[in-house]
Structures are given as C-alpha cells and as structure tokens.
Coordinates of N, CA, C and O and ligand atoms in Angstrom, one line a residue:
M1117 N 1.1 -0.1 23.8 CA 1.1 -0.7 21.9 C 0.4 -1.6 22.0 O -0.2 -2.2 22.4
L1118 N -1.0 -0.8 20.8 CA -2.0 -1.9 20.2 C -1.6 -2.9 19.5 O -1.1 -2.3 18.5
L1119 N -1.3 -4.1 19.8 CA -1.4 -4.8 19.3 C -2.4 -5.1 18.1 O -3.5 -4.8 18.6
T1120 N -2.1 -5.4 16.6 CA -3.1 -4.9 15.4 C -2.6 -6.3 14.7 O -1.7 -6.4 14.1
R1121 N -3.9 -6.7 13.7 CA -3.8 -7.5 12.6 C -4.5 -7.2 11.7 O -5.6 -6.4 11.5
L1122 N -3.7 -7.3 10.3 CA -4.3 -6.4 9.0 C -4.6 -7.7 7.7 O -3.3 -8.4 8.0
V1123 N -5.6 -7.9 7.3 CA -5.5 -9.1 6.4 C -5.7 -8.3 5.1 O -7.2 -7.8 5.0
Y1124 N -5.4 -8.5 4.4 CA -5.6 -7.8 3.0 C -5.6 -9.1 1.7 O -4.7 -9.7 2.0
T1125 N -5.9 -8.8 0.4 CA -5.8 -9.3 -0.8 C -5.2 -8.3 -1.9 O -5.4 -7.5 -2.0
S1126 N -4.7 -9.3 -2.5 CA -3.9 -8.3 -4.4 C -4.0 -9.1 -5.5 O -4.1 -10.6 -4.9
T1127 N -4.0 -8.4 -6.6 CA -3.7 -9.3 -7.2 C -2.8 -8.9 -8.3 O -2.5 -7.4 -8.3
I1128 N -1.7 -10.0 -8.5 CA -0.4 -9.3 -9.4 C -1.0 -8.3 -10.5 O -1.8 -8.4 -11.2
S1129 N 0.2 -7.7 -10.7 CA -0.1 -6.7 -12.2 C 0.7 -7.4 -13.2 O 1.5 -8.0 -13.0
S1130 N 0.6 -6.4 -14.0 CA 1.6 -6.9 -15.1 C 3.1 -6.7 -15.0 O 4.0 -7.0 -15.8
A1131 N 3.0 -5.5 -14.0 CA 4.4 -5.2 -13.8 C 5.6 -6.4 -13.0 O 6.7 -6.3 -12.7
F1132 N 4.5 -7.5 -12.6 CA 5.2 -8.6 -11.6 C 5.9 -9.7 -12.3 O 6.0 -9.6 -13.8
T1133 N 7.1 -9.6 -12.1 CA 7.9 -10.8 -12.8 C 8.5 -12.4 -11.9 O 7.8 -11.8 -10.6
S1134 N 9.1 -13.3 -12.6 CA 9.1 -14.3 -11.7 C 10.0 -14.4 -10.9 O 9.8 -15.4 -9.6
D1135 N 10.8 -13.6 -10.7 CA 11.9 -13.0 -9.5 C 11.5 -12.3 -8.4 O 12.1 -12.4 -7.3
D1136 N 10.1 -11.5 -8.3 CA 9.8 -10.9 -7.3 C 9.5 -11.2 -6.3 O 9.6 -10.7 -5.0
L1137 N 8.5 -12.5 -6.2 CA 8.3 -13.0 -5.0 C 9.6 -13.1 -4.2 O 9.3 -13.0 -3.4
E1138 N 10.7 -13.8 -4.7 CA 11.6 -13.7 -3.6 C 12.3 -12.6 -3.7 O 13.0 -12.2 -1.9
K1139 N 12.2 -11.5 -4.1 CA 12.5 -10.2 -3.6 C 11.9 -9.4 -2.6 O 12.1 -8.9 -1.8
I1140 N 10.3 -9.7 -2.6 CA 9.1 -9.6 -1.5 C 9.6 -10.2 -0.4 O 9.8 -9.3 0.4
L1141 N 9.8 -11.4 -0.5 CA 9.9 -12.2 0.9 C 11.5 -11.7 1.6 O 11.6 -11.1 2.6
E1142 N 12.4 -11.5 0.8 CA 13.7 -10.6 0.8 C 13.6 -9.1 1.5 O 14.2 -8.9 3.1
I1143 N 13.2 -8.1 1.0 CA 13.1 -7.1 1.8 C 11.6 -7.0 3.0 O 11.8 -6.3 3.9
S1144 N 10.7 -7.7 3.2 CA 10.0 -8.1 4.0 C 10.8 -8.5 5.0 O 10.4 -7.8 6.4
R1145 N 11.5 -10.0 4.8 CA 12.2 -10.4 6.0 C 13.3 -9.5 6.6 O 13.9 -9.3 7.6
K1146 N 14.0 -8.3 6.0 CA 15.0 -7.6 6.4 C 14.1 -6.5 7.1 O 14.8 -5.8 7.8
N1147 N 12.9 -6.1 6.6 CA 12.4 -4.4 7.8 C 11.3 -4.9 7.9 O 11.5 -4.2 9.2
N1148 N 11.0 -6.4 8.6 CA 9.9 -6.4 9.4 C 10.7 -6.6 10.6 O 9.4 -6.0 12.0
P1149 N 11.8 -7.3 10.8 CA 11.8 -7.4 12.3 C 12.3 -6.3 12.7 O 11.9 -5.7 13.9
K1150 N 12.7 -5.1 11.9 CA 12.7 -3.6 12.7 C 11.9 -2.8 13.0 O 11.7 -1.9 13.8
K1151 N 10.4 -3.3 12.6 CA 9.6 -2.3 12.8 C 8.5 -3.5 13.8 O 7.2 -2.8 14.2
G1152 N 8.8 -4.5 14.2 CA 8.5 -5.8 15.1 C 7.2 -6.2 14.4 O 6.0 -6.3 14.5
I1153 N 7.2 -6.4 13.0 CA 5.6 -6.6 12.3 C 6.1 -8.5 12.3 O 7.8 -8.7 11.7
T1154 N 5.3 -9.2 12.0 CA 5.5 -10.5 11.7 C 4.1 -10.6 10.9 O 3.0 -10.1 10.7
G1155 N 4.1 -12.1 10.2 CA 3.1 -12.3 9.6 C 3.4 -13.3 8.5 O 4.2 -14.0 8.2
M1156 N 2.2 -13.2 7.6 CA 2.5 -14.6 6.8 C 1.9 -14.1 5.0 O 1.0 -13.1 5.3
L1157 N 2.7 -14.3 4.1 CA 2.1 -14.6 2.9 C 1.5 -15.6 1.9 O 2.6 -16.3 2.1
F1158 N 0.6 -15.7 1.3 CA 0.0 -16.8 0.6 C 0.2 -16.2 -1.0 O -0.2 -15.2 -0.9
F1159 N 0.4 -16.8 -1.7 CA 0.6 -16.4 -3.2 C 0.3 -17.9 -4.0 O 1.0 -18.7 -4.0
N1160 N -0.6 -17.7 -5.3 CA -1.0 -18.8 -6.2 C -0.6 -18.5 -7.4 O -1.4 -19.1 -8.2
Q1161 N 0.3 -17.2 -7.9 CA 0.5 -17.2 -9.1 C -0.6 -15.9 -9.7 O -0.4 -15.2 -10.9
K1162 N -1.4 -15.5 -8.8 CA -2.7 -14.6 -9.3 C -2.8 -13.6 -8.4 O -3.0 -13.1 -8.5
Y1163 N -3.2 -14.7 -7.2 CA -3.5 -13.8 -5.9 C -2.7 -13.9 -4.8 O -2.0 -14.8 -4.4
F1164 N -2.1 -12.2 -3.6 CA -1.6 -12.4 -2.9 C -2.5 -12.6 -1.6 O -3.6 -11.7 -1.8
L1165 N -2.5 -12.9 -0.6 CA -3.1 -13.1 0.6 C -1.9 -12.9 1.5 O -1.6 -13.7 1.6
Q1166 N -2.3 -11.5 2.7 CA -1.2 -11.4 3.6 C -1.9 -10.8 4.8 O -2.7 -9.8 4.5
C1167 N -1.3 -11.4 6.0 CA -1.5 -11.2 7.1 C 0.2 -10.1 8.0 O 0.7 -10.8 7.9
L1168 N -0.3 -9.0 8.8 CA 0.7 -8.2 9.1 C 0.1 -8.1 10.4 O -1.1 -8.1 11.0
E1169 N 0.8 -8.4 11.5 CA 0.7 -8.6 13.0 C 1.7 -7.4 13.3 O 2.9 -7.4 13.1
G1170 N 1.5 -6.5 14.2 CA 2.4 -5.5 14.8 C 2.0 -4.4 15.6 O 0.5 -4.8 15.8
S1171 N 2.8 -3.3 15.8 CA 1.7 -2.1 16.6 C 1.1 -1.6 15.5 O 1.1 -1.5 14.4
R1172 N -0.1 -0.7 15.9 CA -1.5 -0.3 15.0 C -0.6 0.8 14.1 O -0.8 0.3 12.9
Q1173 N 0.4 1.7 14.7 CA 1.4 2.2 13.9 C 2.2 1.8 12.5 O 2.2 2.3 11.7
E1174 N 2.7 0.6 12.7 CA 3.8 0.3 12.4 C 2.8 -0.9 10.9 O 3.4 -0.8 9.6
V1175 N 1.8 -1.5 11.5 CA 1.2 -2.3 10.7 C 0.3 -1.4 9.1 O 0.5 -1.4 8.4
N1176 N 0.1 -0.3 10.1 CA -0.3 0.7 8.8 C 0.7 1.2 8.2 O 0.2 1.4 6.7
A1177 N 1.7 1.5 8.5 CA 3.0 2.0 7.7 C 3.1 1.3 6.5 O 3.4 1.7 5.9
T1178 N 3.5 0.1 7.1 CA 3.6 -1.1 6.2 C 2.7 -1.7 5.0 O 3.1 -1.7 3.8
Y1179 N 1.5 -1.6 5.4 CA 0.4 -1.8 4.8 C 0.4 -0.5 3.4 O 0.4 -0.7 2.2
H1180 N 0.7 0.8 4.0 CA 0.3 2.0 3.4 C 1.2 2.0 2.6 O 1.5 2.1 1.1
K1181 N 3.1 1.4 2.6 CA 4.0 1.2 1.9 C 3.7 0.2 1.0 O 3.8 0.3 -0.3
L1182 N 3.3 -0.8 1.3 CA 3.2 -2.2 0.4 C 2.4 -1.5 -0.9 O 2.0 -2.5 -2.1
A1183 N 0.8 -1.2 -0.6 CA 0.3 -0.8 -0.9 C 0.2 0.2 -2.3 O -0.8 0.2 -3.4
K1184 N 1.2 0.9 -2.0 CA 1.6 1.8 -3.5 C 2.4 0.9 -4.4 O 3.2 1.3 -5.5
D1185 N 2.8 -0.4 -4.2 CA 3.9 -1.2 -4.7 C 3.5 -1.4 -6.6 O 2.3 -2.1 -6.1
A1186 N 3.9 -1.4 -7.2 CA 3.1 -1.4 -8.2 C 3.2 -2.9 -8.5 O 2.8 -3.6 -9.9
R1187 N 3.8 -3.8 -8.2 CA 4.1 -5.2 -8.6 C 2.5 -5.8 -8.3 O 2.2 -7.0 -8.5
H1188 N 1.5 -5.1 -7.1 CA 0.1 -5.8 -7.1 C -0.7 -5.0 -7.8 O -0.4 -3.3 -7.8
T1189 N -2.1 -5.0 -7.5 CA -2.9 -4.0 -7.9 C -4.3 -4.3 -7.3 O -4.6 -5.9 -6.8
N1190 N -5.3 -3.7 -7.6 CA -6.9 -4.4 -6.4 C -6.8 -4.3 -5.1 O -7.1 -5.6 -4.9
I1191 N -6.0 -3.8 -4.2 CA -5.9 -4.2 -3.1 C -7.0 -3.7 -2.4 O -7.2 -2.8 -1.7
I1192 N -7.7 -4.9 -1.5 CA -8.6 -4.9 -0.6 C -8.0 -5.2 1.0 O -7.8 -6.1 0.7
I1193 N -8.6 -4.7 2.0 CA -8.5 -5.0 3.2 C -9.7 -5.8 3.3 O -10.9 -5.4 3.3
L1194 N -9.5 -7.4 4.2 CA -10.6 -8.0 4.1 C -10.3 -7.9 5.8 O -11.8 -8.0 6.5
D1195 N -9.7 -7.9 6.6 CA -9.8 -8.2 8.3 C -8.8 -7.3 8.5 O -7.8 -6.6 7.8
Y1196 N -9.4 -6.2 9.6 CA -8.4 -5.5 10.3 C -9.1 -5.3 11.9 O -10.1 -4.7 12.1
K1197 N -8.2 -5.7 13.1 CA -8.5 -5.2 14.3 C -7.7 -5.4 15.0 O -6.6 -6.0 15.0
E1198 N -7.8 -5.1 16.2 CA -7.1 -4.9 17.5 C -7.2 -6.8 18.0 O -8.2 -7.0 18.0
V1199 N -5.7 -6.9 18.2 CA -5.6 -8.8 18.7 C -5.0 -8.5 20.5 O -4.4 -7.9 20.6
D1200 N -5.0 -9.6 20.7 CA -4.7 -9.8 22.3 C -3.4 -10.5 22.0 O -2.5 -10.3 22.8
F1201 N -3.0 -11.0 20.8 CA -1.7 -12.0 20.5 C -0.9 -12.3 19.2 O -2.4 -11.9 18.3
R1202 N -0.1 -12.4 18.9 CA 0.3 -12.8 17.6 C 0.0 -14.2 17.1 O 0.3 -15.4 17.7
E1203 N -0.3 -14.6 16.3 CA -0.5 -15.6 15.8 C 0.5 -16.1 14.8 O 1.2 -17.9 14.9
F1204 N 1.6 -15.4 14.5 CA 2.4 -15.6 13.9 C 4.2 -15.4 14.2 O 4.8 -14.6 13.5
S1205 N 4.1 -15.3 15.5 CA 5.5 -14.4 16.0 C 6.7 -14.9 15.8 O 7.8 -13.8 16.0
A1206 N 6.3 -15.8 15.2 CA 8.1 -16.7 15.0 C 8.2 -16.5 13.2 O 9.4 -16.5 13.0
W1207 N 7.5 -15.5 12.8 CA 7.8 -15.5 11.4 C 7.8 -13.9 10.9 O 6.4 -13.1 10.9
S1208 N 9.1 -13.6 10.5 CA 9.1 -12.1 10.1 C 8.2 -11.6 8.7 O 7.5 -10.5 8.8
M1209 N 8.2 -12.9 8.5 CA 7.2 -12.8 6.9 C 7.0 -14.4 5.9 O 8.0 -14.6 5.0
G1210 N 6.2 -15.4 6.9 CA 6.2 -16.5 6.4 C 5.8 -16.8 5.1 O 4.7 -16.1 4.5
Y1211 N 6.2 -17.8 4.4 CA 5.7 -17.8 2.8 C 4.6 -19.4 2.9 O 5.2 -20.3 3.3
L1212 N 3.4 -18.6 2.3 CA 2.4 -20.2 2.0 C 2.4 -20.5 0.5 O 1.8 -19.3 0.3
P1213 N 3.0 -21.5 0.2 CA 3.1 -21.5 -1.4 C 1.6 -21.8 -2.0 O 0.8 -22.7 -0.7
E1214 N 1.4 -22.3 -3.5 CA 0.3 -22.4 -3.8 C -0.1 -24.1 -3.5 O -1.6 -24.6 -3.5
S1215 N 1.0 -24.7 -3.1 CA 0.5 -26.1 -2.5 C 0.1 -26.0 -1.6 O -0.3 -27.7 -1.4
S1216 N 0.1 -25.2 -0.8 CA -0.3 -25.3 0.7 C -2.1 -25.4 0.7 O -3.0 -25.8 1.5
L1217 N -2.7 -24.7 -0.7 CA -4.0 -24.8 -0.3 C -4.5 -25.9 -1.4 O -4.2 -25.8 -2.7
T1218 N -5.0 -26.8 -0.9 CA -5.9 -28.0 -0.8 C -7.4 -27.4 -1.6 O -8.2 -27.0 -0.8
A1219 N -8.0 -28.3 -2.5 CA -9.3 -28.3 -3.0 C -10.3 -28.1 -1.6 O -11.1 -27.6 -1.3
P1220 N -9.8 -29.4 -0.4 CA -10.7 -29.5 0.4 C -11.0 -27.9 1.5 O -11.6 -27.3 2.3
I1221 N -9.5 -27.5 1.6 CA -9.5 -26.4 2.5 C -10.4 -25.1 1.6 O -10.8 -24.1 2.2
I1222 N -10.1 -25.4 0.3 CA -10.6 -23.9 -0.3 C -12.3 -24.5 -0.5 O -13.0 -23.2 0.2
L1223 N -12.8 -25.3 -0.2 CA -14.2 -25.6 0.3 C -14.7 -25.1 1.3 O -15.6 -24.7 1.6
K1224 N -14.1 -25.7 2.4 CA -14.1 -25.3 3.6 C -14.5 -23.6 4.1 O -15.2 -23.7 4.8
Y1225 N -13.4 -23.0 3.4 CA -13.4 -21.3 3.4 C -14.0 -21.0 2.8 O -14.2 -19.5 2.9
S1226 N -14.8 -21.0 1.7 CA -15.5 -20.1 0.8 C -16.8 -21.0 0.0 O -17.2 -22.4 0.4
G1227 N -17.4 -20.3 -0.8 CA -18.7 -20.7 -0.9 C -18.5 -21.2 -2.5 O -19.3 -21.8 -3.0
L1228 N -17.0 -21.0 -3.0 CA -17.0 -21.7 -4.1 C -16.1 -22.5 -4.3 O -15.2 -22.6 -2.9
N1229 N -15.5 -23.3 -5.3 CA -14.8 -24.1 -5.1 C -13.6 -24.1 -5.9 O -12.6 -24.8 -6.3
A1230 N -13.5 -22.7 -6.3 CA -12.5 -22.0 -7.0 C -12.1 -20.9 -6.1 O -12.5 -19.9 -5.2
F1231 N -10.5 -20.8 -5.9 CA -9.8 -20.0 -4.5 C -10.0 -18.3 -5.1 O -9.6 -17.8 -6.5
N1232 N -10.8 -17.7 -4.2 CA -10.8 -16.3 -4.8 C -11.3 -15.3 -3.5 O -12.3 -15.3 -3.0
P1233 N -10.0 -15.0 -3.3 CA -10.1 -14.3 -1.9 C -11.2 -13.2 -1.9 O -11.4 -12.7 -0.8
Y1234 N -11.2 -12.1 -3.4 CA -12.6 -11.3 -2.8 C -13.9 -11.8 -2.4 O -14.2 -10.7 -2.2
E1235 N -13.9 -12.8 -2.9 CA -15.2 -13.3 -2.3 C -14.8 -13.9 -0.4 O -16.0 -14.7 -0.5
M1236 N -13.9 -13.9 -0.1 CA -13.9 -14.2 1.3 C -14.1 -13.4 2.0 O -14.0 -12.3 2.4
S1237 N -14.9 -13.6 3.5 CA -15.1 -12.8 4.6 C -13.8 -12.7 5.4 O -12.8 -13.9 5.0
G1238 N -13.4 -11.6 5.9 CA -12.1 -11.5 6.5 C -11.7 -12.5 7.5 O -10.8 -13.4 7.8
E1239 N -12.8 -12.8 8.2 CA -12.8 -14.2 8.9 C -12.4 -15.4 8.5 O -11.5 -15.9 9.0
S1240 N -13.3 -15.6 7.5 CA -12.7 -16.9 6.4 C -11.5 -16.4 6.2 O -10.2 -17.8 6.2
A1241 N -10.3 -15.6 5.3 CA -9.3 -15.5 4.8 C -8.4 -15.9 6.0 O -7.0 -16.4 5.6
H1242 N -8.7 -15.1 6.9 CA -7.7 -15.2 8.5 C -7.4 -16.4 9.2 O -6.8 -17.5 8.8
K1243 N -8.7 -17.2 9.0 CA -8.6 -18.4 9.7 C -8.2 -19.2 8.4 O -7.4 -20.4 9.0
M1244 N -8.4 -19.4 7.4 CA -7.7 -20.2 6.5 C -6.3 -20.3 6.3 O -5.4 -21.4 6.6
M1245 N -5.4 -19.1 6.3 CA -4.5 -18.8 6.3 C -3.9 -19.7 7.7 O -2.8 -20.1 7.8
L1246 N -4.6 -19.2 8.8 CA -4.0 -20.1 10.4 C -3.9 -21.5 10.0 O -3.3 -22.2 10.2
E1247 N -4.8 -22.1 9.1 CA -4.8 -23.7 8.8 C -3.8 -23.9 7.8 O -3.1 -24.7 8.2
L1248 N -3.6 -23.1 6.8 CA -2.8 -23.3 5.7 C -1.5 -23.2 6.6 O -0.3 -24.2 6.4
H1249 N -1.0 -22.1 7.6 CA 0.1 -22.3 8.3 C 0.4 -23.4 9.6 O 1.2 -23.9 9.4
G1250 N -0.6 -24.0 9.9 CA -0.5 -25.2 10.7 C -0.4 -26.4 9.8 O 0.4 -27.0 10.3
N1251 N -0.6 -26.2 8.7 CA -0.1 -27.4 7.9 C 1.1 -27.1 7.0 O 1.5 -28.3 6.8
A1252 N 1.8 -26.1 7.2 CA 2.7 -26.0 6.2 C 4.0 -26.5 7.0 O 4.2 -26.4 8.0
N1253 N 5.1 -26.7 6.7 CA 6.0 -27.5 6.9 C 7.1 -26.7 7.5 O 8.3 -26.7 6.8
Q1254 N 6.7 -25.3 8.1 CA 8.0 -24.5 8.3 C 8.7 -23.9 7.2 O 9.6 -23.9 7.2
S1255 N 7.9 -23.8 6.0 CA 8.6 -23.3 4.6 C 8.9 -21.9 4.9 O 8.2 -21.4 5.5
T1256 N 9.8 -21.9 4.5 CA 10.5 -20.4 4.7 C 10.0 -19.2 3.8 O 9.6 -19.6 2.6
Ligands
LIG32 C1 2.5 -8.7 -2.2 C2 3.2 -7.5 -1.1 C3 3.7 -7.9 0.0 C4 4.9 -7.2 0.7 N1 5.0 -6.9 1.8 C5 6.0 -6.6 2.6 C6 6.5 -7.0 4.1 O1 6.0 -7.7 4.5 N2 7.2 -5.8 4.7 C7 7.8 -4.9 3.9 O2 8.9 -4.2 4.4 N3 7.7 -4.7 2.3 C8 6.9 -5.3 1.9 N4 6.7 -5.3 0.4 C9 7.3 -4.8 -0.7 C10 7.0 -2.7 -0.2 O3 5.8 -2.9 -1.4 C11 8.6 -2.3 -1.0 O4 8.9 -2.7 -1.7 C12 9.8 -2.3 0.3 O5 9.0 -2.2 1.9 C13 10.3 -1.2 0.3 O6 11.3 -1.5 0.9 P1 12.7 -0.4 1.5 O7 11.9 1.5 1.7 O8 13.5 -0.6 2.5 O9 13.4 -0.1 -0.1 C14 5.4 -6.3 -0.4 C15 5.4 -6.0 -1.5 C16 4.1 -6.8 -2.1 C17 3.8 -6.8 -3.4

C-alpha cells in the first residue's frame, strides 16, 4: 500500500451554512476510519485547508468525492506526495480552529501578513498544519 498525503485548500461557497462545519466533521469521522484515512481540517470562516493521509487509492477517492461538494469552491491541490509515515495517525479528521492560527504563525509560513492559503507553497501549508496541530490542545 502506497501511503500518500494530499493537502488542498478551498473557499466556502454561498451554499455553506453555519452548521455545515459540524456536519462535515461528523461525516468525515464516520467515513474516514472505514477507508483508513487520517488527517486535519483547518477552517477560518473563509478558507478550508485540509490534509488527507492514507492509501493512494483512498486519498484520491476521498478527494474526488469532497471536491464535488457544493459547500466549497475553488479547490486547489497544494501538495501531493508519497510519504513514509502518517503525521496525524490519531485523527480520523482533526479540527484546527481559526484561533490556532496566530499572527506570528501566519508571518512564519507566508510572504504576507494575512492568511491566504492560495499564496502558500505546498510545503509551507503542510508545515503550518503540523505546527498548528502541535499547538492545538487535542481539540476534536
Ligand atoms: C471542506 C470539506 C472537507 C470534507 N472532508 C471529508 C473527509 O475527510 N471525508 C469524507 O468522507 N467526507 C468529507 N467531506 C464531505 C464530502 O464532501 C461528502 O459530503 C461526504 O463524504 C458524503 O458522505 P457519504 O457518501 O457517506 O454520504 C468534506 C466536505 C468538505 C466541504
């Protein structure tokens, strides 16, 4: 099995409503364990930044499914690679809230002082998620 990591970003669409984040986490935590998918989702009321880890086949299948979801738009893959190990192995889909992204972290990983994942390299986006995860207080 080829272990793969995919990081993408997207923007909420006009179809997104206030209880959708909870619904997305709920369905992800139901589906992902069955597919051997782990990962993290960051959301800041405007952008999603998500990391999916698992077999190449299941990561691709999950990505293609969620890419059709009308609740987000302008979906761009930032990073896709085969990896030796998982970084979010304990998380069927961890959630990183907006509050985890502080001004020093934004400055550290981007050329701007405002968060814009479309302007980030795949490596920066991935490393930023790792740092946010390290700082997160095991929020579910
Ligand atoms: C930003 C975002 C992230 C999502 N992440 C996942 C995910 O990790 N796993 C998943 O199964 N569905 C995810 N979804 C939901 C899918 O688009 C879709 O609604 C769901 O997989 C349908 O599940 P079902 O086929 O069991 O009804 C996500 C949706 C959005 C908008």
